[in-house]
CSV table of C-alpha atoms in Angstrom, one decimal:
chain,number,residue,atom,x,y,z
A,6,UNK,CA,168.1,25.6,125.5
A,7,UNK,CA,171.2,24.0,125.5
A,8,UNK,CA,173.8,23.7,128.6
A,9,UNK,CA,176.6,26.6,128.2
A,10,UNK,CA,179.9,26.8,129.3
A,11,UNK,CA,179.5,30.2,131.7
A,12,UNK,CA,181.3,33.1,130.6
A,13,UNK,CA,183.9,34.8,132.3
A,14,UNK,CA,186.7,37.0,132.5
A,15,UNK,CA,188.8,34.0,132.7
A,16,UNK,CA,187.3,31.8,130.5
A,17,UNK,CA,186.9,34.5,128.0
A,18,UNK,CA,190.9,35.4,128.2
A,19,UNK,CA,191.8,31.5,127.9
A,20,UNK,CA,189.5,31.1,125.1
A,21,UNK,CA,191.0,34.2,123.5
A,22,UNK,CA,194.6,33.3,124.1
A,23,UNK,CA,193.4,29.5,122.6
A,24,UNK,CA,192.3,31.3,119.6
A,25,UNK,CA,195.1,33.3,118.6
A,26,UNK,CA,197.3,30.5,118.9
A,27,UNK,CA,195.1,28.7,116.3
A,28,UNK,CA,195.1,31.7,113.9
A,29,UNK,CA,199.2,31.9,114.3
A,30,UNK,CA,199.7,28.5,113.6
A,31,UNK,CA,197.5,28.7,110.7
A,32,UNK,CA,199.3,31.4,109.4
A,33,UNK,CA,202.5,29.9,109.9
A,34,UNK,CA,201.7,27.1,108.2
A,35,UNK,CA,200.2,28.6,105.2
A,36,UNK,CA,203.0,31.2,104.9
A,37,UNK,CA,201.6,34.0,106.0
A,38,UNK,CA,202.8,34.2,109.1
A,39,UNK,CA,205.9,34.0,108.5
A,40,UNK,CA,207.9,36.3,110.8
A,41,UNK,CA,205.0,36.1,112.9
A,42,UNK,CA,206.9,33.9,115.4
A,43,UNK,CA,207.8,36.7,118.1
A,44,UNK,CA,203.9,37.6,118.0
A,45,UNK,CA,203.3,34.0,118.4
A,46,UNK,CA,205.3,33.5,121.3
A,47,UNK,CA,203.6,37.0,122.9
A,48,UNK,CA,200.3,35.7,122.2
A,49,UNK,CA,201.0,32.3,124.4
A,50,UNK,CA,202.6,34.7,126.8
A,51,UNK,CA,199.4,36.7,127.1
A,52,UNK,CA,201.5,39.9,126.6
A,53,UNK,CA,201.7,42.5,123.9
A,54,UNK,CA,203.0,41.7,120.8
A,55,UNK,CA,206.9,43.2,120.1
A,56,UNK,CA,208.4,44.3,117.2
A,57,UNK,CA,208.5,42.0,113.8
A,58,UNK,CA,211.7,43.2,112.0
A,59,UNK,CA,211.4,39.8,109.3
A,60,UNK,CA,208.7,38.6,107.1
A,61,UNK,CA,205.9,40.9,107.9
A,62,UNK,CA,205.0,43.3,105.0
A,63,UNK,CA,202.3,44.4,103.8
A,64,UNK,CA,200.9,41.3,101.3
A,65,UNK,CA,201.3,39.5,104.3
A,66,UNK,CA,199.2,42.0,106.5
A,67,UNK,CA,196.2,41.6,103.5
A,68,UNK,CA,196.7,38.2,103.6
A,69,UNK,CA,196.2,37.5,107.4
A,70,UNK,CA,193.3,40.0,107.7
A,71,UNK,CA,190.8,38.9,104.2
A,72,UNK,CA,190.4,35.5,106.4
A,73,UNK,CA,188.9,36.4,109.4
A,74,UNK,CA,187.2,39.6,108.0
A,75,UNK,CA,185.4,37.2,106.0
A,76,UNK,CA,184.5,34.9,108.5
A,77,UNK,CA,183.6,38.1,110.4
A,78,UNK,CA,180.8,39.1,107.7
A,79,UNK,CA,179.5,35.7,107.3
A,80,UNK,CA,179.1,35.4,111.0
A,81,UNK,CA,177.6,39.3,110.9
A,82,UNK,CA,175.1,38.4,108.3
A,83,UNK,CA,173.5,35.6,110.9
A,84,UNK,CA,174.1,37.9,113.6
A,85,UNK,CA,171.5,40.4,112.6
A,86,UNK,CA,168.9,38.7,111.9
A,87,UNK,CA,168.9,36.1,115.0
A,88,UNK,CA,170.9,38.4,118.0
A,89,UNK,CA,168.4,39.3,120.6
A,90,UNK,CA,170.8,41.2,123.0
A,91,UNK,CA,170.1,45.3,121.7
A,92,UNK,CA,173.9,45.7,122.1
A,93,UNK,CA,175.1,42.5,120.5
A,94,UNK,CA,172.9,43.3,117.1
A,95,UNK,CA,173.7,46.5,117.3
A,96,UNK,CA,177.1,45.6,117.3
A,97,UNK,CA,176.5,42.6,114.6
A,98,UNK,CA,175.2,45.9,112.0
A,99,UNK,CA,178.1,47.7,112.5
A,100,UNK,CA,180.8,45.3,112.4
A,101,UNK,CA,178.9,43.9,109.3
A,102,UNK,CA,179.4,47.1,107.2
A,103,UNK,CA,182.9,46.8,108.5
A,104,UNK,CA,183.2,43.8,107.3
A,105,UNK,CA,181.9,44.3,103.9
A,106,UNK,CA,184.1,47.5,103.7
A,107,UNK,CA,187.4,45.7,104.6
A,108,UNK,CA,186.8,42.7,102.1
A,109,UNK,CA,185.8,44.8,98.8
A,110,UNK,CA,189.1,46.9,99.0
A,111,UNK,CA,191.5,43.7,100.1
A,112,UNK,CA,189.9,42.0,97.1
A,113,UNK,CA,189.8,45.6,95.0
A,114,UNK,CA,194.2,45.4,95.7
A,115,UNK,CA,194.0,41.3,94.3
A,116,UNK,CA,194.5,40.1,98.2
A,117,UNK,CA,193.3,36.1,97.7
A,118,UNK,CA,190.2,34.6,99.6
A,119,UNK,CA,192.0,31.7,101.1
A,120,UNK,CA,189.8,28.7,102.1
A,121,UNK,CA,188.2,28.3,105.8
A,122,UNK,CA,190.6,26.3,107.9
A,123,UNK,CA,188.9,24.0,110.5
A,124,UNK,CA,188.8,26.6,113.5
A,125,UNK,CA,187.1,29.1,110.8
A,126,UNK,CA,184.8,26.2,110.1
A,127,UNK,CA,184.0,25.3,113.9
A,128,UNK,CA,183.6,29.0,114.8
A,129,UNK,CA,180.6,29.2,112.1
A,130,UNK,CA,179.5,26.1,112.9
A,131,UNK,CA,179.1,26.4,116.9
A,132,UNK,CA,177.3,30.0,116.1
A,133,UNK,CA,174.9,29.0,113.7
A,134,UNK,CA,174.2,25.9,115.9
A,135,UNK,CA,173.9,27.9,119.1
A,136,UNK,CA,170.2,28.5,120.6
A,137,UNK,CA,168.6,32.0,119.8
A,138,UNK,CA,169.1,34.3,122.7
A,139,UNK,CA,171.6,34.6,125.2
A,140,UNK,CA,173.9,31.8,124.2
A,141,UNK,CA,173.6,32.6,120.6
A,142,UNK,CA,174.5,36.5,121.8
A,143,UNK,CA,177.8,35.1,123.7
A,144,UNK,CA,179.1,32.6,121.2
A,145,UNK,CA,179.1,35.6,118.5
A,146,UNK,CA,180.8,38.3,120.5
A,147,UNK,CA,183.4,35.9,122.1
A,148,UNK,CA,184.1,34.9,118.8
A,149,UNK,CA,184.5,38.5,117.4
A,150,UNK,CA,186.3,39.3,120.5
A,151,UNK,CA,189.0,37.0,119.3
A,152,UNK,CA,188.7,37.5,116.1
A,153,UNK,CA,189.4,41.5,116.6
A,154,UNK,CA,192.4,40.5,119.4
A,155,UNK,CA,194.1,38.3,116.7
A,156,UNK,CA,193.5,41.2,114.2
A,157,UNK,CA,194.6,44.0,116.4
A,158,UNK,CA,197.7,42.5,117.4
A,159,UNK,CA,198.7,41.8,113.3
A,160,UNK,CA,197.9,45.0,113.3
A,161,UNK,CA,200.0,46.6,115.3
A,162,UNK,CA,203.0,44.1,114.4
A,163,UNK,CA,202.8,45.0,111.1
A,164,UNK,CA,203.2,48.6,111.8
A,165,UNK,CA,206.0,48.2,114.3
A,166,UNK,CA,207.9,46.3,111.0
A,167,UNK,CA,207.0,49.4,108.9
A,168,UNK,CA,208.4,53.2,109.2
A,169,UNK,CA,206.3,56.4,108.0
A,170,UNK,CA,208.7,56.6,105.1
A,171,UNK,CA,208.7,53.5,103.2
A,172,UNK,CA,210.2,53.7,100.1
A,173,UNK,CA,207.9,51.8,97.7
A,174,UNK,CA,204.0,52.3,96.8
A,175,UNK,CA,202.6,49.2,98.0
A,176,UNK,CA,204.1,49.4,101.3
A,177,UNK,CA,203.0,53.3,102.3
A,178,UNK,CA,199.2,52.1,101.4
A,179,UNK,CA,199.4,49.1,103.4
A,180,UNK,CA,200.7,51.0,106.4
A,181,UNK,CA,197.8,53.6,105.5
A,182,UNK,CA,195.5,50.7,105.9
A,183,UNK,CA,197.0,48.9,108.8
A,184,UNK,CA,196.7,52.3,110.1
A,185,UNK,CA,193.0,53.2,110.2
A,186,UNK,CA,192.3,49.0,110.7
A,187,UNK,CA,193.9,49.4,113.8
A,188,UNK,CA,192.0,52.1,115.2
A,189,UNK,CA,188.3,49.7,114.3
A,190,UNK,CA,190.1,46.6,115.8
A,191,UNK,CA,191.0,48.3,118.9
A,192,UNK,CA,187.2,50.0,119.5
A,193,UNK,CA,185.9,46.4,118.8
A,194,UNK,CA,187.9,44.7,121.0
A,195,UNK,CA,186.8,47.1,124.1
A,196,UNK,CA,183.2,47.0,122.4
A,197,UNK,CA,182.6,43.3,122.5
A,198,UNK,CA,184.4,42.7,126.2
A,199,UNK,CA,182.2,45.5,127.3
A,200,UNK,CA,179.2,43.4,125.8
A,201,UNK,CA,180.6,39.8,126.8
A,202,UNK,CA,180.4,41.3,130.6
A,203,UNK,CA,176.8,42.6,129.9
A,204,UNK,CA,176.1,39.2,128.8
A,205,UNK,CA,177.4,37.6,131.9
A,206,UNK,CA,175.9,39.7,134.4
């Protein structure tokens, strides 16, 4: 088995905080993100994210999550069939159906696939790379744990942009959706930490 960086609290955090950087930057770049800056800045603070009052509506909000909820399912697939941790592929099943829910109704509303950026790529490449048991278990929750951070912070910025009564179509169903996503980021986040400090112990 190969040498592991222990997990920690603190490692886990830095490598969290490192992750959502990366995602933000790629957004930014791409044009996604744009408006995402005051998220960005709360991210390298470690803090909650504030209000986004430019930029962030909800074709944005599709386009930010179809990325890492696809990484998410690709990972997932892999996951079940080689996590040896009860929690951690019980976990994998669940967040795969997730997953697969999410992407067929972004794609169903014509949200666009973009292609994996380098951190996407190194993320599937250091899990399906990583020994079978206990380090493969760690490297696939830490990296949903960020994944799910980066997702429930759009999340919630998205929503703090939007009121209960927008005025067009597309906008009420994406704060619908932003709306029940949050509540599955949220649990997933506390799931995998609670997992990443079973894995640890």
């Amino acid at each position: 088995m190969t040498d592991q960086p222990t997990v920690t609290a603190h490692t886990a955090g830095e490598a969290s905080s490192t992750n959502r950087r990366s995602l933000l930057k790629h957004l930014t770049a791409t044009g996604v993100g744009l408006g995402l800056s005051g998220l960005a800045s709360s991210a390298l603070a470690g803090g909650a994210p504030g209000p986004m009052k430019m930029g962030l509506n909800e074709k944005t909000f599709r386009m930010g999550v179809i990325g890492p909820a696809e990484l998410s399912l690709i990972t997932s697939q892999i996951a079940v069939a080689r996590a040896t941790n009860a929690n951690a592929r019980e976990f994998a099943r669940f967040e795969l159906r997730e997953a697969i829910a999410v992407t067929t109704v972004l794609k169903e509303l014509k949200t666009p696939v973009p292609p994996m950026d380098a951190k996407a790529r190194a993320t599937l490449a250091r899990i399906q790379s990583a020994p079978d048991g206990k380090d493969f278990d760690t490297v696939y929750i830490m990296a949903q744990h960020d994944n799910h951070v980066f997702l429930q912070q759009l999340a919630t910025a998205y929503l703090a942009n939007t009121t209960p009564n927008e005025p067009t179509f597309p906008e009420q169903q994406g704060r619908h959706l932003a709306t029940l996503a949050l509540n599955q980021f949220t649990e997933h986040v506390e799931l995998t930490a609670r997992i990443l400090k079973e894995l640890q112990a």
